[in-house]
PDB file of C-alpha atoms in Angstrom:
ATOM      1  CA  MET A  50     -13.921  17.851  29.852  1.00 84.00           C
ATOM      2  CA  ILE A  51     -10.361  16.961  29.169  1.00 85.00           C
ATOM      3  CA  SER A  52      -7.605  19.756  29.108  1.00 88.00           C
ATOM      4  CA  ILE A  53      -4.438  19.397  27.603  1.00 88.00           C
ATOM      5  CA  THR A  54      -1.531  21.713  27.581  1.00 92.00           C
ATOM      6  CA  GLU A  55       2.013  20.398  26.441  1.00 93.00           C
ATOM      7  CA  THR A  56       5.554  21.817  25.041  1.00 95.00           C
ATOM      8  CA  ILE A  57       7.660  19.512  23.345  1.00 95.00           C
ATOM      9  CA  ALA A  58      11.026  20.464  22.953  1.00 96.00           C
ATOM     10  CA  VAL A  59      12.673  19.261  19.540  1.00 96.00           C
ATOM     11  CA  PRO A  60      16.303  19.623  18.719  1.00 96.00           C
ATOM     12  CA  SER A  61      15.420  20.579  14.980  1.00 96.00           C
ATOM     13  CA  PRO A  62      14.986  23.730  12.835  1.00 96.00           C
ATOM     14  CA  ARG A  63      11.598  25.422  13.230  1.00 96.00           C
ATOM     15  CA  THR A  64      11.238  25.228   9.497  1.00 95.00           C
ATOM     16  CA  ARG A  65      11.804  21.479   9.614  1.00 96.00           C
ATOM     17  CA  VAL A  66       9.577  20.759  12.766  1.00 96.00           C
ATOM     18  CA  TRP A  67       6.518  23.108  10.862  1.00 96.00           C
ATOM     19  CA  GLU A  68       6.965  20.651   7.933  1.00 96.00           C
ATOM     20  CA  VAL A  69       6.189  17.857  10.089  1.00 94.00           C
ATOM     21  CA  VAL A  70       3.610  19.066  12.605  1.00 94.00           C
ATOM     22  CA  SER A  71       1.722  21.006   9.591  1.00 93.00           C
ATOM     23  CA  SER A  72       1.193  17.518   7.552  1.00 92.00           C
ATOM     24  CA  PRO A  73      -1.494  15.451   8.843  1.00 90.00           C
ATOM     25  CA  ALA A  74       0.071  12.257   7.624  1.00 90.00           C
ATOM     26  CA  ASP A  75       3.549  12.870   9.451  1.00 91.00           C
ATOM     27  CA  VAL A  76       1.483  13.775  12.591  1.00 90.00           C
ATOM     28  CA  VAL A  77      -0.725  10.544  12.285  1.00 89.00           C
ATOM     29  CA  SER A  78       2.297   8.414  11.830  1.00 90.00           C
ATOM     30  CA  CYS A  79       3.725   9.680  15.148  1.00 91.00           C
ATOM     31  CA  ILE A  80       0.590   8.559  16.991  1.00 89.00           C
ATOM     32  CA  ALA A  81       0.250   4.869  18.171  1.00 86.00           C
ATOM     33  CA  GLY A  82      -2.911   3.349  17.077  1.00 87.00           C
ATOM     34  CA  ALA A  83      -3.955   6.018  14.556  1.00 90.00           C
ATOM     35  CA  GLU A  84      -5.019   5.981  11.055  1.00 91.00           C
ATOM     36  CA  LEU A  85      -5.654   8.451   8.475  1.00 90.00           C
ATOM     37  CA  GLY A  86      -8.568   8.082   6.190  1.00 91.00           C
ATOM     38  CA  GLU A  87     -10.520   9.640   3.482  1.00 91.00           C
ATOM     39  CA  GLU A  88     -10.194  13.235   2.527  1.00 90.00           C
ATOM     40  CA  HIS A  89     -13.133  15.456   1.864  1.00 91.00           C
ATOM     41  CA  GLU A  90     -13.782  18.058  -0.760  1.00 89.00           C
ATOM     42  CA  ASP A  91     -14.247  20.752   2.138  1.00 89.00           C
ATOM     43  CA  GLY A  92     -10.474  19.989   3.005  1.00 87.00           C
ATOM     44  CA  SER A  93     -11.533  17.738   6.090  1.00 91.00           C
ATOM     45  CA  PHE A  94     -10.620  14.029   6.485  1.00 92.00           C
ATOM     46  CA  ASP A  95     -11.605  11.286   8.562  1.00 94.00           C
ATOM     47  CA  GLY A  96      -9.322   9.592  11.225  1.00 92.00           C
ATOM     48  CA  THR A  97      -9.503   6.855  13.802  1.00 93.00           C
ATOM     49  CA  LEU A  98      -7.631   6.340  17.172  1.00 91.00           C
ATOM     50  CA  VAL A  99      -7.453   3.092  19.206  1.00 91.00           C
ATOM     51  CA  VAL A 100      -6.679   4.218  22.818  1.00 88.00           C
ATOM     52  CA  LYS A 101      -6.559   1.827  26.013  1.00 84.00           C
ATOM     53  CA  PHE A 102      -8.042   3.025  29.241  1.00 81.00           C
ATOM     54  CA  GLY A 103      -6.970   0.269  31.806  1.00 78.00           C
ATOM     55  CA  ALA A 104      -8.090  -2.949  30.211  1.00 80.00           C
ATOM     56  CA  VAL A 105     -10.518  -1.501  28.045  1.00 82.00           C
ATOM     57  CA  ARG A 106      -9.846  -0.359  24.322  1.00 86.00           C
ATOM     58  CA  VAL A 107     -11.881   1.945  22.705  1.00 87.00           C
ATOM     59  CA  ARG A 108     -11.814   2.894  19.182  1.00 91.00           C
ATOM     60  CA  PHE A 109     -12.812   6.377  18.097  1.00 91.00           C
ATOM     61  CA  GLY A 110     -13.696   7.740  14.529  1.00 93.00           C
ATOM     62  CA  ALA A 111     -13.655  11.465  13.678  1.00 93.00           C
ATOM     63  CA  ARG A 112     -14.079  14.303  10.941  1.00 93.00           C
ATOM     64  CA  VAL A 113     -11.212  16.412  11.283  1.00 93.00           C
ATOM     65  CA  HIS A 114     -10.539  20.034  10.370  1.00 93.00           C
ATOM     66  CA  LEU A 115      -7.230  21.579  10.166  1.00 91.00           C
ATOM     67  CA  GLU A 116      -6.259  25.183   9.848  1.00 94.00           C
ATOM     68  CA  LEU A 117      -2.841  26.270   9.172  1.00 95.00           C
ATOM     69  CA  ASP A 118      -0.933  29.883   9.634  1.00 96.00           C
ATOM     70  CA  GLU A 119       2.212  29.347   7.275  1.00 95.00           C
ATOM     71  CA  ASP A 120       3.629  32.677   8.203  1.00 95.00           C
ATOM     72  CA  GLY A 121       2.819  32.435  11.764  1.00 96.00           C
ATOM     73  CA  TYR A 122       4.032  28.781  12.198  1.00 97.00           C
ATOM     74  CA  ALA A 123       0.571  27.953  13.963  1.00 97.00           C
ATOM     75  CA  GLY A 124      -2.368  25.779  13.508  1.00 95.00           C
ATOM     76  CA  ARG A 125      -5.786  25.008  14.653  1.00 95.00           C
ATOM     77  CA  LEU A 126      -7.358  21.556  14.502  1.00 92.00           C
ATOM     78  CA  THR A 127     -11.242  20.927  15.421  1.00 93.00           C
ATOM     79  CA  ALA A 128     -12.590  17.357  15.610  1.00 93.00           C
ATOM     80  CA  ARG A 129     -16.112  15.623  16.162  1.00 93.00           C
ATOM     81  CA  GLY A 130     -16.759  11.873  16.249  1.00 93.00           C
ATOM     82  CA  LYS A 131     -17.687   8.914  18.311  1.00 91.00           C
ATOM     83  CA  ASP A 132     -16.618   5.551  19.669  1.00 89.00           C
ATOM     84  CA  GLY A 133     -17.104   2.364  17.588  1.00 83.00           C
ATOM     85  CA  GLN A 134     -20.482   1.630  19.434  1.00 81.00           C
ATOM     86  CA  ALA A 135     -21.600   5.183  19.159  1.00 78.00           C
ATOM     87  CA  ALA A 136     -21.971   5.006  23.024  1.00 82.00           C
ATOM     88  CA  THR A 137     -19.840   8.162  23.314  1.00 89.00           C
ATOM     89  CA  ARG A 138     -19.392  11.098  21.327  1.00 91.00           C
ATOM     90  CA  PHE A 139     -16.785  14.074  21.479  1.00 91.00           C
ATOM     91  CA  THR A 140     -15.683  17.266  20.317  1.00 93.00           C
ATOM     92  CA  ALA A 141     -12.207  18.446  20.154  1.00 93.00           C
ATOM     93  CA  GLU A 142     -10.252  21.720  19.768  1.00 94.00           C
ATOM     94  CA  ALA A 143      -6.787  22.277  19.711  1.00 94.00           C
ATOM     95  CA  ALA A 144      -4.292  25.103  19.027  1.00 96.00           C
ATOM     96  CA  PHE A 145      -0.399  24.436  18.393  1.00 96.00           C
ATOM     97  CA  ARG A 146       2.640  26.849  17.585  1.00 97.00           C
ATOM     98  CA  VAL A 147       6.245  26.275  16.599  1.00 97.00           C
ATOM     99  CA  VAL A 148       8.696  28.738  18.130  1.00 97.00           C
ATOM    100  CA  GLU A 149      12.303  28.760  18.000  1.00 96.00           C
ATOM    101  CA  ASP A 150      14.162  27.663  21.043  1.00 94.00           C
ATOM    102  CA  GLY A 151      18.208  28.406  20.809  1.00 91.00           C
ATOM    103  CA  THR A 152      19.287  25.968  18.076  1.00 90.00           C
ATOM    104  CA  GLY A 153      16.099  23.909  18.052  1.00 95.00           C
ATOM    105  CA  SER A 154      12.194  24.390  18.494  1.00 97.00           C
ATOM    106  CA  LYS A 155       9.519  23.940  20.810  1.00 97.00           C
ATOM    107  CA  VAL A 156       5.828  22.867  19.854  1.00 96.00           C
ATOM    108  CA  ALA A 157       3.583  24.348  22.273  1.00 96.00           C
ATOM    109  CA  MET A 158       0.069  22.638  22.148  1.00 95.00           C
ATOM    110  CA  ASP A 159      -3.386  23.672  23.866  1.00 95.00           C
ATOM    111  CA  GLY A 160      -6.289  21.807  23.650  1.00 92.00           C
ATOM    112  CA  GLU A 161      -9.797  20.661  25.059  1.00 92.00           C
ATOM    113  CA  ILE A 162     -11.922  17.682  24.566  1.00 90.00           C
ATOM    114  CA  THR A 163     -15.703  17.531  25.712  1.00 92.00           C
ATOM    115  CA  LEU A 164     -17.126  14.168  25.810  1.00 91.00           C
ATOM    116  CA  THR A 165     -20.790  12.841  26.209  1.00 92.00           C
ATOM    117  CA  GLY A 166     -22.301   9.357  26.549  1.00 90.00           C
ATOM    118  CA  LYS A 167     -21.748   5.978  28.405  1.00 86.00           C
ATOM    119  CA  LEU A 168     -17.818   6.130  28.368  1.00 80.00           C
ATOM    120  CA  THR A 169     -17.533   9.552  29.686  1.00 87.00           C
ATOM    121  CA  SER A 170     -16.257   8.705  33.149  1.00 86.00           C
ATOM    122  CA  LEU A 171     -14.117   5.928  32.182  1.00 80.00           C
ATOM    123  CA  ILE A 172     -12.219   8.011  29.591  1.00 83.00           C
ATOM    124  CA  GLU A 173     -11.943  11.004  31.763  1.00 83.00           C
ATOM    125  CA  ALA A 174     -10.922   8.914  34.958  1.00 84.00           C
ATOM    126  CA  GLY A 175      -8.051   7.709  32.825  1.00 81.00           C
ATOM    127  CA  ALA A 176      -7.260  10.553  30.645  1.00 81.00           C
ATOM    128  CA  GLY A 177      -4.213  11.834  32.716  1.00 83.00           C
ATOM    129  CA  VAL A 178      -2.159   8.582  32.681  1.00 86.00           C
ATOM    130  CA  VAL A 179      -3.254   8.349  28.818  1.00 86.00           C
ATOM    131  CA  VAL A 180      -2.443  11.745  27.559  1.00 86.00           C
ATOM    132  CA  SER A 181       1.042  11.421  29.474  1.00 87.00           C
ATOM    133  CA  ARG A 182       1.724   8.163  27.730  1.00 88.00           C
ATOM    134  CA  MET A 183       0.656   9.408  24.305  1.00 89.00           C
ATOM    135  CA  THR A 184       2.572  12.692  24.793  1.00 89.00           C
ATOM    136  CA  LYS A 185       5.763  10.579  25.643  1.00 91.00           C
ATOM    137  CA  ASP A 186       5.492   8.523  22.691  1.00 92.00           C
ATOM    138  CA  PHE A 187       4.492  11.330  20.240  1.00 92.00           C
ATOM    139  CA  SER A 188       7.353  13.426  21.540  1.00 93.00           C
ATOM    140  CA  ALA A 189       9.879  10.871  20.939  1.00 94.00           C
ATOM    141  CA  ARG A 190       8.337   9.876  17.423  1.00 94.00           C
ATOM    142  CA  LEU A 191       8.330  13.511  16.530  1.00 94.00           C
ATOM    143  CA  VAL A 192      12.169  14.271  17.417  1.00 95.00           C
ATOM    144  CA  GLU A 193      12.893  11.054  15.388  1.00 95.00           C
ATOM    145  CA  LEU A 194      10.990  12.363  12.444  1.00 94.00           C
ATOM    146  CA  CYS A 195      12.077  15.653  12.481  1.00 95.00           C
ATOM    147  CA  ALA A 196      15.892  14.594  12.597  1.00 91.00           C
ATOM    148  CA  GLY A 197      15.355  12.607   9.342  1.00 78.00           C
ATOM    149  CA  PRO A 198      15.385  14.221   5.930  1.00 70.00           C
ATOM    150  CA  ALA A 199      12.951  16.775   4.609  1.00 60.00           C
ATOM    151  CA  GLU A 200      11.476  15.656   1.585  1.00 55.00           C
ATOM    152  CA  PRO A 201      13.374  12.829  -0.218  1.00 52.00           C
ATOM    153  CA  ALA A 202      11.460  12.375  -3.294  1.00 44.00           C
ATOM    154  CA  ALA A 203      11.201  16.218  -3.603  1.00 46.00           C
ATOM    155  CA  PRO A 204      11.961  17.304  -7.407  1.00 48.00           C
ATOM    156  CA  GLY A 205      15.065  19.395  -7.658  1.00 48.00           C
ATOM    157  CA  ALA A 206      16.386  18.228  -4.122  1.00 44.00           C
ATOM    158  CA  GLU A 207      19.839  17.026  -3.525  1.00 46.00           C
ATOM    159  CA  THR A 208      20.124  13.230  -3.345  1.00 42.00           C
ATOM    160  CA  ALA A 209      22.628  13.610  -0.729  1.00 44.00           C
ATOM    161  CA  PRO A 210      24.127  10.259   0.506  1.00 46.00           C
ATOM    162  CA  ALA A 211      23.245   7.809  -2.299  1.00 41.00           C
ATOM    163  CA  ALA A 212      24.036   4.921  -0.262  1.00 43.00           C
ATOM    164  CA  ARG A 213      21.686   5.665   2.515  1.00 42.00           C
ATOM    165  CA  PRO A 214      18.664   3.570   3.099  1.00 41.00           C
ATOM    166  CA  GLU A 215      17.095   6.000   5.603  1.00 42.00           C
ATOM    167  CA  PRO A 216      15.045   8.140   3.001  1.00 41.00           C
ATOM    168  CA  ALA A 217      12.954   5.107   2.230  1.00 38.00           C
ATOM    169  CA  ALA A 218      11.124   5.342   5.754  1.00 38.00           C
ATOM    170  CA  PRO A 219      10.439   8.942   5.532  1.00 40.00           C
ATOM    171  CA  ALA A 220       9.279   8.652   1.990  1.00 37.00           C
ATOM    172  CA  THR A 221       6.257   6.206   3.235  1.00 36.00           C
ATOM    173  CA  LEU A 222       5.334   9.041   5.789  1.00 36.00           C
ATOM    174  CA  VAL A 223       5.408  11.960   3.103  1.00 33.00           C
ATOM    175  CA  ALA A 224       3.292   9.619   0.830  1.00 35.00           C
ATOM    176  CA  ARG A 225       0.494   9.294   3.282  1.00 38.00           C
ATOM    177  CA  ILE A 226      -1.719  12.252   2.720  1.00 35.00           C
ATOM    178  CA  ARG A 227      -3.463  14.875   5.213  1.00 39.00           C
ATOM    179  CA  ALA A 228      -4.128  14.291   9.435  1.00 38.00           C
ATOM    180  CA  TRP A 229      -3.033  15.546  13.186  1.00 36.00           C
ATOM    181  CA  TRP A 230      -2.985  14.464  16.404  1.00 35.00           C
ATOM    182  CA  ALA A 231      -3.505  14.520  18.442  1.00 36.00           C
ATOM    183  CA  ALA A 232      -4.452  13.097  20.750  1.00 35.00           C
ATOM    184  CA  LEU A 233      -5.451  11.672  17.687  1.00 34.00           C
ATOM    185  CA  TRP A 234      -4.542   9.053  13.667  1.00 36.00           C
ATOM    186  CA  SER A 235      -1.416   4.910   9.184  1.00 40.00           C
ATOM    187  CA  ARG A 236      -1.944   1.971   7.017  1.00 39.00           C
ATOM    188  CA  ARG A 237      -5.012   3.011   5.053  1.00 39.00           C
ATOM    189  CA  SER A 238      -3.481   6.386   4.515  1.00 39.00           C
ATOM    190  CA  GLU A 239      -0.710   4.766   2.341  1.00 40.00           C
ATOM    191  CA  ARG A 240      -3.645   3.729   0.017  1.00 40.00           C
ATOM    192  CA  THR A 241      -5.337   7.228   0.096  1.00 41.00           C
ATOM    193  CA  SER A 242      -2.105   9.059  -1.137  1.00 42.00           C
ATOM    194  CA  GLN A 243      -0.856   6.421  -3.520  1.00 45.00           C
ATOM    195  CA  GLY A 244      -4.280   5.501  -4.957  1.00 49.00           C
ATOM    196  CA  GLY A 245      -5.404   9.293  -5.172  1.00 48.00           C
ATOM    197  CA  THR A 246      -7.848  11.158  -3.361  1.00 43.00           C
ATOM    198  CA  ALA A 247     -11.353   9.921  -3.795  1.00 40.00           C
TER     199      ALA A 247
END
């Protein structure tokens, strides 16, 4: 079993940070190697994540469920899936909460991943380094995304500096619909949101 406990400091208001971490598409955009897939009628969605363990690259696919407590700025994610060869299966549970921290915020996360199958020992052995690397990359991207404009295309919102090109990037992120973490999923998501949910 792999346990994950992380706290990420983000120099942005809690409402903005929550807007990002409660959006599966935005979370996926913060995770290298992750892609958002199809959304299902029950609210769950598919996701994939490619992770490198030493010289071995493993592609995981999963069905993900996300529950949000808007008032409490908290959420819970559960996922179940397997690697591309179906040699290793996993289940994951994670809880996260956004709390105020001075003029900024902190995102506290706790989770567990249970593995069974051929690659279990390889994955568990390299988990510490991989989680550390992914957390560092995720944190940097999260801070960057939260610092950007909230919903550039939102109706009734101020257009702010009209000559600024930055809103174009967040627009593609907001256009992608529904996924999280991680440890966990971006190219196909654009088709999902722009072409409509199946």
